[in-house]
Amino acid sequence: MSSESTLDDKDTFKILIATDVHLGYLEKDAVRGNDSFNTLDEILKCAKTNQVDFILLGGDLFHDNKPSRRCLHSCITMLRKYCMGDSPIQFNILSDQTVNFNTSQFPWVNYQDENLNISIPVFSIHGNHDDPTGAEGLCALDLLSASGLINHFGHSQSVERIEISPILVQKGNTKLALYGLGSIPDERLYRMFVNNQVTMLRPKEDQDEWFNLFTIHQNRSKHGPTNHIPEQFLDEFLDLVVWGHEHECLITPSRNDQQLFYVTQPGSSVATSLSPGEATKKHIGLLRVKGRKMNMQKIPLKTVRQFFIQDVVLADHQDMFTPDTPHITKRVENFCFAKVTEMLEQAERERLGCPLTPEKPLIRLRVDYSGGFETFNTSRFSQKFVDCLANPKDIIHFLRSRQKNEEVKDEINIDYGKLFKASGVEGLRVEDMVKEHFGAAEQKMQLSLLTEQGMGKAIQEFVDKDEKDAIEELITYQLEKTQRHLQARAVTTEQDIDREVRLFKDSKKNTTEEEKEIQEAINRAKAHRLERGDDLGNLSDELRDVNMDSDDDSVPVPNPKRGRGRGGRGRGSRGRGRGATASEPKPSGRGRSTKSSAAVQSRSIMQAFQTSSQRSSRPGAAKSYAADEVSIDDSDEDFPIMKPSRPTQRQAQLSSSFSKHSTQPQSQSLKGIAFDDSDDEDDPFKGCGSRART
């Protein structure tokens, strides 16, 4: 594997790998609105230029769960432009496609459809931004799949057990098993791994001849005890894991010394937050697989907007100013102005010779003003860079260091990341806030009918996906079940009723039954919305630009102002306010629009609680083998890393049946993970010797 000419033959798979495209992010922004579309165009153009066999996307193709018409139109246009053509497909699919694409009405790969002419197939899993919702469990990827533009796989419909069946493809003598698992709430998937409820299927014959590639979209970094998926949970027979969801670009494969597979993290192709992880240079990967050998080539993206971030601690510049210095606020402002100007000059130098790079960069200066310093007017400061930056309103971010209670005795062991405490609320999710609230509340303020998980999920649906009936429907559903339970137990006294309700609620906590009930209630809410004919997707597209990153420090979008309505107007409506919908009666004048059925869409959370008891119930809507030769290309040249290859085995006919390979036992969840933190770009796997897996 020393040159591309020896790699690109009839036995070599060429796969373009990308994750977290976030198409449509800030699409209404005058400066940054086209960033995600330009980058996707570059990715698809790169795939066509390199004549890849197929494109593999690791989730979050769309930023919003309900993409706008412009976003869908642009995506369809680009896929049709670059992925359709007369070029022949050089590989065959050997597995049962009705199992691989079981959620589609057309359960076969798109290039085998006689009505389509596909030159570059696209295989994609869904992420947490474009995940399936509604009673039918559909997502934006299913629209593209039904139109024959992509192949959506890795969709698990069960909340009790997951069986991952690979797409088995063969090119020449190279056999590739492509596994995929779309985004699932981390806490649920963590629990399923611990309980051995996740199974990866393998061919019964010739198991050692397959290159096993797994695509996943979950938290890799530990955000809580169970709010991530440890690498040791994954099966050891895997060769390469493509990890989506994490936005920091770590595309050079790192070796897990415990499971002995490699992990590549391509990161996002557009910066959706002004955090240090997004400042890493963005890349996509060109993966070559021949037999049991692989080679990863990093391809830098040229259309990505530059992003620079820098931290400043004012207390570290005592030689320039102190809190008692006259006109200290003005001095600090001038100091920050010099820092921002310095980053601007650096951006201009790096942009020379790159005409595809956007002109205005993103710049963030995090200022620690603890120690008696005061903040200055950031709005006035931003006016100086309106014509120079893409984010003039978010240049300065003030924060204060956290005071440590214990005495720091060893300076070498200080974790400087824990010394900073952001002034804003960062990294919080709705479900976590609900759990935290009831965890700190008094006993008399605890939930008596609903569980904290159910309430958190309903509120999250209300906030993130605009499901107005989620809370009300959950309360109605739980009330019906509790009433039936009490009737079955023949409980009569008030004291016995309270005790029985509490026991009934506690018996369902953190169980599969609880998850089923929550999903059933949410499906009922969505089915009721469909019965009413509400088109909430178009309404949300017109009124707001949602940023669904829970751990992002993104640019806030101003709320719609009062005045002439921005919503869709009905025939002849000219009322002021938020605009009359098509179902509203015609206003009698030019004053405020009258109340109508559209007012239901603006109910508050508390109103959903208040009306729950008034509504009638509605019917429910329905590895043990020697290590292989691996070559990782960390630059434009191939850099082979050799390991002793496995002895050649007898070629056998592929069996259509699979053997189940269960997940690791629960005791293995206590084992640690060894990461390759080396910054040596020339030798990313320095010191990794080959050894048999145990």
XYZ file of C-alpha atoms in Angstrom:
694
model
C 0.000 0.000 0.000
C 2.767 2.370 -0.892
C 1.078 4.360 -3.634
C -2.372 5.235 -4.873
C -1.807 3.388 -8.153
C -1.411 0.093 -6.294
C -4.431 0.856 -4.113
C -6.998 1.843 -6.723
C -7.569 -1.507 -8.367
C -10.471 -3.880 -8.778
C -10.056 -5.229 -5.221
C -9.900 -1.863 -3.414
C -12.871 -0.073 -1.890
C -12.694 3.732 -2.009
C -15.064 5.262 0.545
C -15.543 8.955 1.277
C -16.313 9.457 4.974
C -17.977 12.535 6.491
C -20.183 13.234 9.511
C -22.236 16.068 10.966
C -22.817 18.151 7.849
C -25.606 20.088 9.631
C -27.150 21.251 6.394
C -29.276 24.347 6.959
C -27.434 25.658 10.023
C -28.080 29.410 10.325
C -29.508 29.396 6.803
C -31.298 32.690 7.468
C -28.081 34.450 8.483
C -27.007 37.038 5.890
C -23.302 36.159 6.195
C -23.171 32.503 7.264
C -26.381 31.259 5.646
C -24.679 29.421 2.743
C -21.768 27.887 4.685
C -23.255 24.425 5.188
C -24.514 24.243 1.579
C -21.114 25.247 0.136
C -19.341 22.613 2.222
C -21.714 19.813 1.228
C -21.190 20.791 -2.396
C -17.423 20.518 -1.856
C -17.778 17.100 -0.192
C -19.872 15.674 -3.023
C -17.584 17.202 -5.649
C -14.592 15.595 -3.920
C -16.325 12.214 -4.039
C -16.941 12.534 -7.763
C -13.389 13.729 -8.458
C -11.856 10.786 -6.593
C -14.290 8.323 -8.196
C -15.209 6.730 -4.891
C -17.280 3.559 -4.675
C -19.702 5.102 -2.203
C -20.133 7.869 0.377
C -20.609 7.063 4.066
C -22.282 9.710 6.250
C -22.203 9.358 10.044
C -25.412 11.215 10.960
C -26.726 14.775 11.280
C -26.934 15.460 7.569
C -29.554 18.080 8.479
C -29.319 20.519 11.357
C -33.076 20.717 11.986
C -35.407 17.823 12.562
C -37.830 19.458 10.106
C -35.629 21.006 7.386
C -36.947 23.979 5.450
C -38.024 23.719 1.837
C -34.906 25.592 0.755
C -32.711 23.161 2.693
C -34.360 20.059 1.235
C -34.344 21.546 -2.267
C -30.617 22.356 -2.096
C -29.763 18.896 -0.744
C -31.775 17.093 -3.431
C -30.253 19.287 -6.137
C -26.680 18.532 -5.060
C -27.279 14.787 -4.642
C -28.819 14.608 -8.086
C -25.972 16.658 -9.581
C -23.081 14.625 -8.192
C -24.466 11.151 -7.391
C -26.462 10.390 -10.532
C -24.792 9.350 -13.769
C -23.726 6.541 -16.052
C -20.617 5.411 -14.148
C -20.966 1.698 -13.342
C -21.015 0.433 -9.741
C -18.033 -1.832 -9.096
C -19.284 -3.710 -6.013
C -22.130 -6.078 -5.189
C -24.375 -6.396 -2.132
C -24.584 -9.947 -0.794
C -26.775 -9.540 2.279
C -30.552 -9.552 2.560
C -31.515 -5.995 1.674
C -35.006 -6.340 3.077
C -33.316 -6.579 6.488
C -30.752 -3.834 5.853
C -33.373 -1.318 4.644
C -36.394 -2.599 6.549
C -37.892 0.847 7.161
C -38.216 1.718 3.462
C -41.056 0.962 1.066
C -38.308 0.188 -1.458
C -36.078 -2.252 0.481
C -33.149 -2.388 -1.886
C -30.093 -0.258 -2.569
C -30.851 2.682 -4.848
C -28.361 1.816 -7.605
C -30.209 -1.473 -8.223
C -33.471 0.348 -8.885
C -34.256 0.025 -12.588
C -35.853 3.476 -12.598
C -32.743 5.255 -11.292
C -29.259 5.847 -12.666
C -26.907 6.121 -9.686
C -23.157 6.567 -10.102
C -22.183 7.175 -6.431
C -24.391 5.524 -3.775
C -24.729 7.362 -0.460
C -25.166 5.342 2.743
C -26.174 7.284 5.839
C -27.386 6.740 9.389
C -29.472 9.353 11.174
C -28.161 11.579 13.950
C -29.735 13.244 16.964
C -30.681 16.319 14.915
C -32.465 14.503 12.084
C -33.750 11.525 14.081
C -37.066 9.779 13.306
C -40.161 11.270 14.980
C -43.906 10.952 14.757
C -46.236 8.001 14.840
C -44.673 6.589 11.658
C -41.089 7.050 12.899
C -39.967 9.025 9.859
C -37.121 11.489 9.456
C -35.797 13.763 6.722
C -33.477 10.978 5.517
C -36.518 8.843 4.766
C -37.694 11.492 2.309
C -34.378 11.248 0.473
C -34.474 7.458 0.706
C -37.965 7.256 -0.788
C -36.823 9.491 -3.647
C -33.876 7.150 -4.319
C -31.103 9.609 -3.494
C -29.603 7.999 -0.381
C -29.689 4.650 1.413
C -30.830 5.120 4.999
C -29.697 2.260 7.255
C -29.057 1.628 10.939
C -32.590 2.508 12.075
C -33.564 0.438 15.124
C -37.294 0.341 15.857
C -37.182 -1.638 19.100
C -36.550 -0.157 22.537
C -36.063 -3.603 24.136
C -33.342 -5.204 21.998
C -31.137 -4.077 19.103
C -29.854 -6.446 16.443
C -27.424 -4.825 14.004
C -27.349 -6.692 10.720
C -24.500 -5.587 8.420
C -24.682 -4.644 4.774
C -22.354 -7.187 3.173
C -20.627 -5.836 0.070
C -17.874 -7.325 -2.075
C -15.539 -5.785 -4.645
C -13.233 -8.274 -6.313
C -11.700 -10.317 -3.510
C -12.361 -7.703 -0.808
C -15.311 -8.292 1.505
C -16.690 -5.425 3.591
C -19.280 -5.701 6.373
C -20.879 -2.288 6.930
C -22.571 -1.904 10.325
C -24.581 1.161 11.313
C -26.531 2.369 14.329
C -28.474 5.623 14.196
C -28.641 7.976 17.140
C -30.360 6.665 20.292
C -30.585 8.506 23.636
C -27.258 7.803 25.315
C -28.738 6.766 28.666
C -30.981 4.182 27.031
C -28.255 2.765 24.779
C -25.801 2.653 27.705
C -28.294 0.626 29.728
C -28.940 -1.714 26.807
C -25.213 -2.378 26.379
C -24.853 -3.116 30.099
C -27.809 -5.517 29.976
C -26.437 -7.299 26.873
C -29.378 -6.175 24.770
C -27.273 -5.089 21.761
C -26.223 -7.807 19.321
C -24.092 -7.495 16.195
C -24.667 -10.232 13.630
C -21.803 -11.836 11.686
C -21.651 -14.248 8.735
C -21.250 -17.813 9.927
C -18.618 -18.631 7.315
C -15.347 -16.897 6.506
C -15.672 -14.474 9.428
C -11.962 -13.644 9.369
C -12.097 -12.564 5.722
C -14.432 -9.627 6.309
C -13.330 -6.068 7.016
C -15.791 -4.857 9.663
C -16.690 -1.151 9.508
C -19.064 0.304 12.117
C -20.741 3.747 11.988
C -22.193 5.185 15.209
C -23.611 8.567 16.252
C -23.374 8.953 20.050
C -21.502 10.873 22.736
C -17.892 9.694 22.812
C -16.791 12.168 25.487
C -18.072 11.493 28.988
C -20.780 14.043 29.849
C -22.139 12.066 32.806
C -22.191 8.575 34.345
C -24.317 7.115 31.534
C -24.535 9.994 29.050
C -21.916 8.517 26.701
C -20.937 5.217 25.093
C -17.524 3.854 26.189
C -15.453 2.338 23.397
C -15.040 -0.945 25.290
C -18.788 -1.526 24.926
C -18.265 -2.180 21.206
C -17.453 -5.652 19.913
C -13.808 -6.541 19.525
C -14.126 -8.103 16.068
C -14.574 -4.620 14.550
C -11.710 -3.186 12.498
C -12.684 0.488 12.183
C -15.311 2.621 13.940
C -16.523 5.858 12.320
C -17.723 7.996 15.234
C -20.218 10.766 14.549
C -21.806 13.401 16.786
C -18.521 14.715 18.195
C -17.607 17.901 16.303
C -13.857 18.020 16.960
C -12.006 16.712 13.917
C -9.830 13.743 14.983
C -9.924 11.932 11.678
C -6.554 10.195 12.060
C -7.574 6.728 13.318
C -6.591 6.066 16.918
C -6.106 2.543 18.216
C -8.014 1.208 21.197
C -5.446 -0.960 22.937
C -8.113 -2.902 24.819
C -10.481 -3.805 21.983
C -7.751 -3.582 19.311
C -9.840 -1.712 16.750
C -9.315 1.786 15.347
C -11.592 4.801 15.793
C -11.833 7.745 13.410
C -13.748 10.882 14.343
C -14.228 13.062 11.241
C -15.978 15.847 13.167
C -18.401 18.379 11.762
C -17.965 20.140 8.439
C -19.402 23.431 9.736
C -18.843 25.181 13.069
C -22.138 25.145 14.986
C -20.692 26.571 18.201
C -17.884 28.904 19.201
C -16.043 26.311 21.291
C -12.425 25.085 21.149
C -13.371 21.760 19.539
C -14.791 23.567 16.508
C -11.549 25.518 15.963
C -9.733 22.379 14.770
C -9.159 22.332 11.018
C -12.003 20.494 9.270
C -11.299 17.389 7.177
C -13.078 14.535 5.472
C -11.540 11.109 4.952
C -10.869 8.966 1.896
C -10.776 5.390 3.180
C -9.261 2.626 1.081
C -9.874 -0.988 2.034
C -8.181 -3.955 0.357
C -8.603 -7.331 1.966
C -8.000 -6.760 5.681
C -5.804 -3.685 5.066
C -6.919 -0.069 5.283
C -5.547 3.349 4.454
C -7.043 6.686 5.552
C -6.228 9.860 3.608
C -7.092 13.212 5.185
C -8.656 15.732 2.808
C -8.876 19.317 4.144
C -12.072 21.222 3.428
C -11.474 24.566 1.700
C -14.947 26.103 1.933
C -15.115 26.001 5.741
C -15.181 29.421 7.400
C -12.064 30.103 9.481
C -12.515 30.039 13.244
C -10.028 31.298 15.839
C -10.483 31.200 19.587
C -8.211 32.490 22.345
C -8.383 32.648 26.146
C -7.197 35.693 28.104
C -6.811 35.943 31.895
C -6.635 39.611 32.867
C -5.013 38.831 36.212
C -1.992 37.404 34.361
C -1.130 40.827 32.897
C -0.200 42.719 36.047
C 2.567 44.498 34.160
C -0.041 46.194 31.968
C -2.899 46.938 34.362
C -4.458 46.086 37.722
C -8.004 46.552 39.029
C -6.856 49.855 40.602
C -5.389 51.286 37.406
C -7.099 54.536 36.304
C -9.490 54.033 33.395
C -9.044 50.281 33.754
C -12.148 49.442 31.701
C -10.853 51.386 28.704
C -7.428 49.758 29.023
C -8.961 46.285 29.083
C -11.080 47.118 26.044
C -8.009 48.320 24.130
C -6.170 45.143 25.156
C -9.017 42.961 23.804
C -9.138 45.042 20.626
C -5.451 44.294 20.024
C -6.027 40.553 20.563
C -8.941 40.431 18.115
C -6.983 42.440 15.547
C -4.094 39.996 15.900
C -6.377 37.027 15.163
C -7.871 38.895 12.201
C -4.410 39.377 10.715
C -3.634 35.692 11.239
C -6.849 34.736 9.444
C -5.992 36.988 6.510
C -2.529 35.416 6.176
C -3.913 31.881 6.191
C -6.629 32.741 3.680
C -4.136 33.862 1.032
C -4.165 31.469 -1.896
C -7.502 29.902 -0.843
C -10.219 31.610 -2.897
C -12.898 29.172 -1.717
C -12.485 30.155 1.938
C -15.107 32.702 3.066
C -13.741 36.201 3.546
C -15.046 36.941 7.044
C -13.737 34.614 9.770
C -15.242 33.626 13.119
C -13.379 34.922 16.156
C -14.037 34.299 19.840
C -12.072 35.883 22.709
C -12.827 34.382 26.121
C -11.884 36.878 28.820
C -11.471 35.826 32.461
C -12.127 39.010 34.433
C -11.943 37.554 37.956
C -9.789 39.317 40.511
C -11.629 42.634 40.709
C -11.862 43.564 37.022
C -15.049 44.805 35.408
C -16.609 44.086 32.037
C -17.025 46.621 29.259
C -19.819 47.214 26.772
C -19.594 44.327 24.293
C -22.208 45.821 21.938
C -20.147 48.955 21.453
C -17.014 46.831 21.061
C -18.706 44.713 18.377
C -19.455 47.742 16.215
C -15.756 48.053 15.429
C -15.731 44.681 13.615
C -19.094 44.609 11.847
C -17.463 44.690 8.408
C -14.620 42.319 9.308
C -16.143 39.336 11.128
C -18.962 36.890 10.546
C -19.929 36.972 14.247
C -19.522 40.575 15.430
C -22.115 40.159 18.213
C -20.332 37.203 19.815
C -16.678 38.181 19.800
C -16.185 38.670 23.537
C -17.252 36.075 26.080
C -16.699 37.104 29.697
C -16.243 34.431 32.343
C -14.932 34.161 35.867
C -12.665 31.517 37.332
C -14.091 29.171 39.907
C -12.626 29.528 43.368
C -11.107 26.260 44.541
C -11.869 25.307 48.150
C -8.960 22.960 48.578
C -5.368 24.145 48.495
C -3.497 23.343 45.313
C -0.260 21.714 46.397
C 1.013 20.301 43.139
C 0.886 22.715 40.221
C 1.578 19.966 37.717
C -1.735 18.222 38.537
C -3.921 21.314 38.154
C -6.790 20.830 35.703
C -7.003 24.307 34.240
C -10.201 23.457 32.415
C -11.997 23.240 35.787
C -10.843 26.692 36.819
C -13.174 28.357 34.330
C -16.868 28.757 34.856
C -18.854 30.169 32.010
C -21.179 33.014 32.777
C -23.960 31.510 30.636
C -25.756 28.209 30.925
C -23.834 25.767 28.750
C -24.171 22.047 28.134
C -27.607 21.661 29.786
C -30.412 19.607 28.322
C -34.088 19.797 29.124
C -34.183 16.263 30.534
C -31.193 16.945 32.795
C -32.763 20.161 34.096
C -35.985 18.343 34.970
C -34.099 15.612 36.831
C -31.990 18.179 38.665
C -35.062 20.176 39.673
C -36.953 17.260 41.181
C -33.799 15.834 42.703
C -33.382 19.000 44.773
C -37.083 19.590 45.478
C -38.753 18.814 48.774
C -40.777 15.632 49.246
C -44.108 17.409 48.985
C -43.033 18.920 45.642
C -42.202 15.580 44.001
C -44.131 14.105 41.076
C -46.809 11.682 42.214
C -48.165 10.458 38.876
C -45.392 10.932 36.288
C -41.762 9.884 36.410
C -38.943 12.396 36.024
C -37.806 10.716 32.805
C -41.271 10.892 31.295
C -41.750 14.513 32.238
C -38.300 15.434 30.887
C -38.939 13.669 27.591
C -42.314 15.339 27.143
C -40.909 18.784 27.857
C -38.048 18.106 25.448
C -40.534 17.221 22.706
C -42.452 20.399 23.557
C -39.355 22.616 23.375
C -37.215 21.012 20.657
C -39.794 19.612 18.246
C -42.782 21.865 18.873
C -45.094 19.062 19.954
C -47.740 21.109 21.775
C -49.732 18.119 23.023
C -46.799 16.055 24.347
C -47.153 17.042 28.020
C -50.929 16.950 28.055
C -51.073 13.605 26.299
C -48.510 12.072 28.650
C -50.538 13.158 31.677
C -53.765 11.811 30.161
C -52.126 8.515 29.229
C -50.552 8.006 32.660
C -53.806 8.978 34.377
C -55.723 6.349 32.412
C -53.197 3.621 33.244
C -53.115 4.565 36.925
C -56.909 4.568 37.137
C -57.096 1.105 35.576
C -54.419 -0.125 37.998
C -56.330 1.200 41.009
C -59.565 -0.345 39.797
C -57.841 -3.689 39.324
C -56.453 -3.497 42.892
C -59.834 -2.453 44.290
C -58.307 0.375 46.319
C -60.877 2.590 48.035
C -59.381 4.679 50.857
C -57.495 7.856 50.101
C -54.427 6.706 52.058
C -54.257 3.422 50.179
C -54.693 5.224 46.864
C -51.715 7.512 47.562
C -49.527 4.577 48.556
C -50.570 2.467 45.570
C -49.998 5.318 43.093
C -46.510 5.889 44.513
C -45.630 2.190 44.309
C -47.014 1.957 40.776
C -44.897 4.901 39.649
C -41.712 3.626 41.332
C -42.118 0.171 39.786
C -41.771 1.632 36.288
C -38.730 3.849 36.858
C -35.840 3.224 34.440
C -37.557 0.244 32.834
C -38.458 -0.675 29.276
C -42.133 -0.343 30.178
C -41.588 3.300 31.093
C -39.902 4.026 27.748
C -42.728 2.343 25.881
C -45.335 4.404 27.718
C -43.486 7.636 27.007
C -43.154 6.799 23.316
C -46.807 5.782 23.107
C -47.938 9.067 24.644
C -45.733 11.073 22.285
C -47.046 9.115 19.307
C -50.592 9.887 20.398
C -49.758 13.578 20.592
C -48.265 13.543 17.095
C -51.190 11.553 15.707
C -53.581 14.096 17.198
C -51.613 16.893 15.540
C -51.890 15.116 12.200
C -55.636 14.729 12.693
C -55.952 18.482 13.221
C -53.916 19.084 10.065
C -51.447 21.408 11.778
C -48.375 22.078 9.641
C -46.040 22.933 12.472
C -42.967 22.195 10.377
C -43.553 25.070 7.982
C -44.512 27.371 10.843
C -41.298 26.700 12.717
C -39.267 27.218 9.550
C -40.718 30.675 9.096
C -40.577 31.841 12.700
C -37.291 30.588 14.043
C -33.929 29.034 13.338
C -33.463 26.296 15.905
C -30.040 25.478 17.332
C -30.412 22.007 18.829
C -26.819 21.527 19.986
C -27.040 20.806 23.706
C -23.357 21.355 24.292
C -22.860 24.300 21.969
C -22.135 27.931 22.635
C -23.901 29.095 19.516
C -24.977 32.455 18.250
C -28.375 33.471 19.658
C -31.052 34.257 17.101
C -33.355 37.200 17.843
C -36.986 36.394 18.481
C -39.624 37.579 16.013
C -40.680 41.154 16.664
C -44.240 42.292 16.931
C -45.702 44.074 13.955
C -46.806 42.715 10.632
C -47.026 38.958 10.817
C -44.266 36.745 9.472
C -46.459 33.648 9.324
C -48.412 32.476 6.320
C -51.471 34.654 5.733
C -54.914 33.416 4.840
C -56.896 34.665 1.888
C -57.576 38.340 2.366
C -56.067 38.589 5.850
C -54.198 41.763 6.630
C -54.213 41.803 10.422
C -51.202 42.827 12.434
C -49.493 40.531 14.917
C -47.883 37.197 14.034
C -49.874 36.793 10.864
C -53.055 34.886 10.369
C -52.941 31.311 9.228
C -55.069 29.902 6.476
C -57.537 28.470 8.983
C -58.256 31.820 10.671
C -61.353 33.881 9.960
C -60.818 37.126 8.158
C -60.191 40.005 10.596
C -62.664 42.825 10.572
C -60.059 45.567 10.486
C -56.380 46.433 10.631
C -56.137 46.008 14.376
C -54.887 42.948 16.240
C -55.928 39.646 14.731
C -58.763 37.813 16.467
C -58.318 34.606 18.416
C -58.753 31.362 16.504
C -57.637 27.775 16.376
C -54.101 28.956 15.716
C -53.964 30.118 19.296
C -53.700 26.478 20.303
C -50.208 26.403 18.802
C -48.965 29.083 21.185
C -50.054 27.438 24.412
C -47.583 27.504 27.249
C -46.386 24.476 29.174
C -48.536 25.407 32.157
C -51.622 25.619 29.940
C -50.919 22.106 28.786
C -51.051 20.981 32.425
C -54.199 22.948 33.206
C -56.240 21.482 30.362
C -55.166 17.874 30.826
C -58.063 17.000 33.116
C -60.623 18.538 30.754
C -59.794 16.532 27.660
C -61.240 13.121 27.007
C -58.871 10.272 26.272
C -58.054 9.523 22.673
C -57.254 6.072 21.228
C -53.540 5.377 20.972
C -51.758 5.831 17.666
C -50.787 3.152 16.629
C -12.542 -11.315 18.252
C -10.030 -13.794 18.432
C -7.626 -13.475 15.510
C -4.185 -12.109 14.711
C -3.754 -8.408 13.935
C -3.763 -7.228 10.344
C -1.776 -4.878 8.224
C -2.971 -1.312 8.697
C -1.812 1.805 6.873
C -2.872 5.272 7.971
C -2.312 8.229 5.647
C -1.915 11.283 7.881
C -0.946 13.632 5.065
C -0.825 13.598 1.299
C 1.640 10.674 1.295
C 0.974 7.088 2.331
C 2.526 6.106 5.645
C 2.313 2.328 6.094
C 2.101 0.758 9.527
C 2.798 -2.944 9.133
C 1.554 -5.742 11.308
C 2.018 -9.482 10.615
C -0.837 -10.598 8.400
C -3.141 -13.507 9.052
C -2.515 -16.806 7.208
C -4.639 -17.194 4.081
C -7.710 -19.356 4.646
C -9.826 -21.423 2.288
C -12.260 -19.383 0.239
C -15.809 -20.541 0.979
C -19.246 -19.758 -0.337
C -20.946 -17.009 1.711
C -23.784 -18.251 3.863
C -26.930 -16.169 3.990
C -27.336 -16.852 7.689
C -25.646 -14.950 10.494
C -24.281 -15.884 13.879
C -25.028 -13.652 16.816
C -22.069 -11.946 18.459
C -23.282 -10.655 21.783
C -21.916 -7.563 23.422
C -19.343 -7.540 26.197
C -20.443 -8.763 29.652
C -21.336 -6.207 32.243
C -18.067 -6.615 34.111
C -16.159 -5.242 31.125
C -17.831 -1.888 31.548
C -15.417 -1.248 34.404
C -12.368 -1.576 32.203
C -10.529 1.540 31.122
C -9.877 2.861 27.648
C -6.428 3.682 26.337
C -6.490 6.604 23.920
C -3.681 7.683 21.635
C -3.104 11.318 22.675
C 0.111 11.696 20.723
C 0.415 14.900 18.703
C 3.078 13.396 16.470
C 1.501 13.798 13.045
C 4.204 11.765 11.339
C 3.720 8.647 13.477
C 0.241 8.577 15.028
C 0.570 4.932 16.055
C 4.070 5.110 17.493
C 4.735 2.214 19.823
C 1.589 0.221 18.925
C 2.880 -3.296 18.407
C 0.768 -6.110 17.013
C -0.668 -8.759 19.259
C -3.457 -11.288 19.117
C -6.828 -10.279 20.472
C -7.984 -12.093 23.560
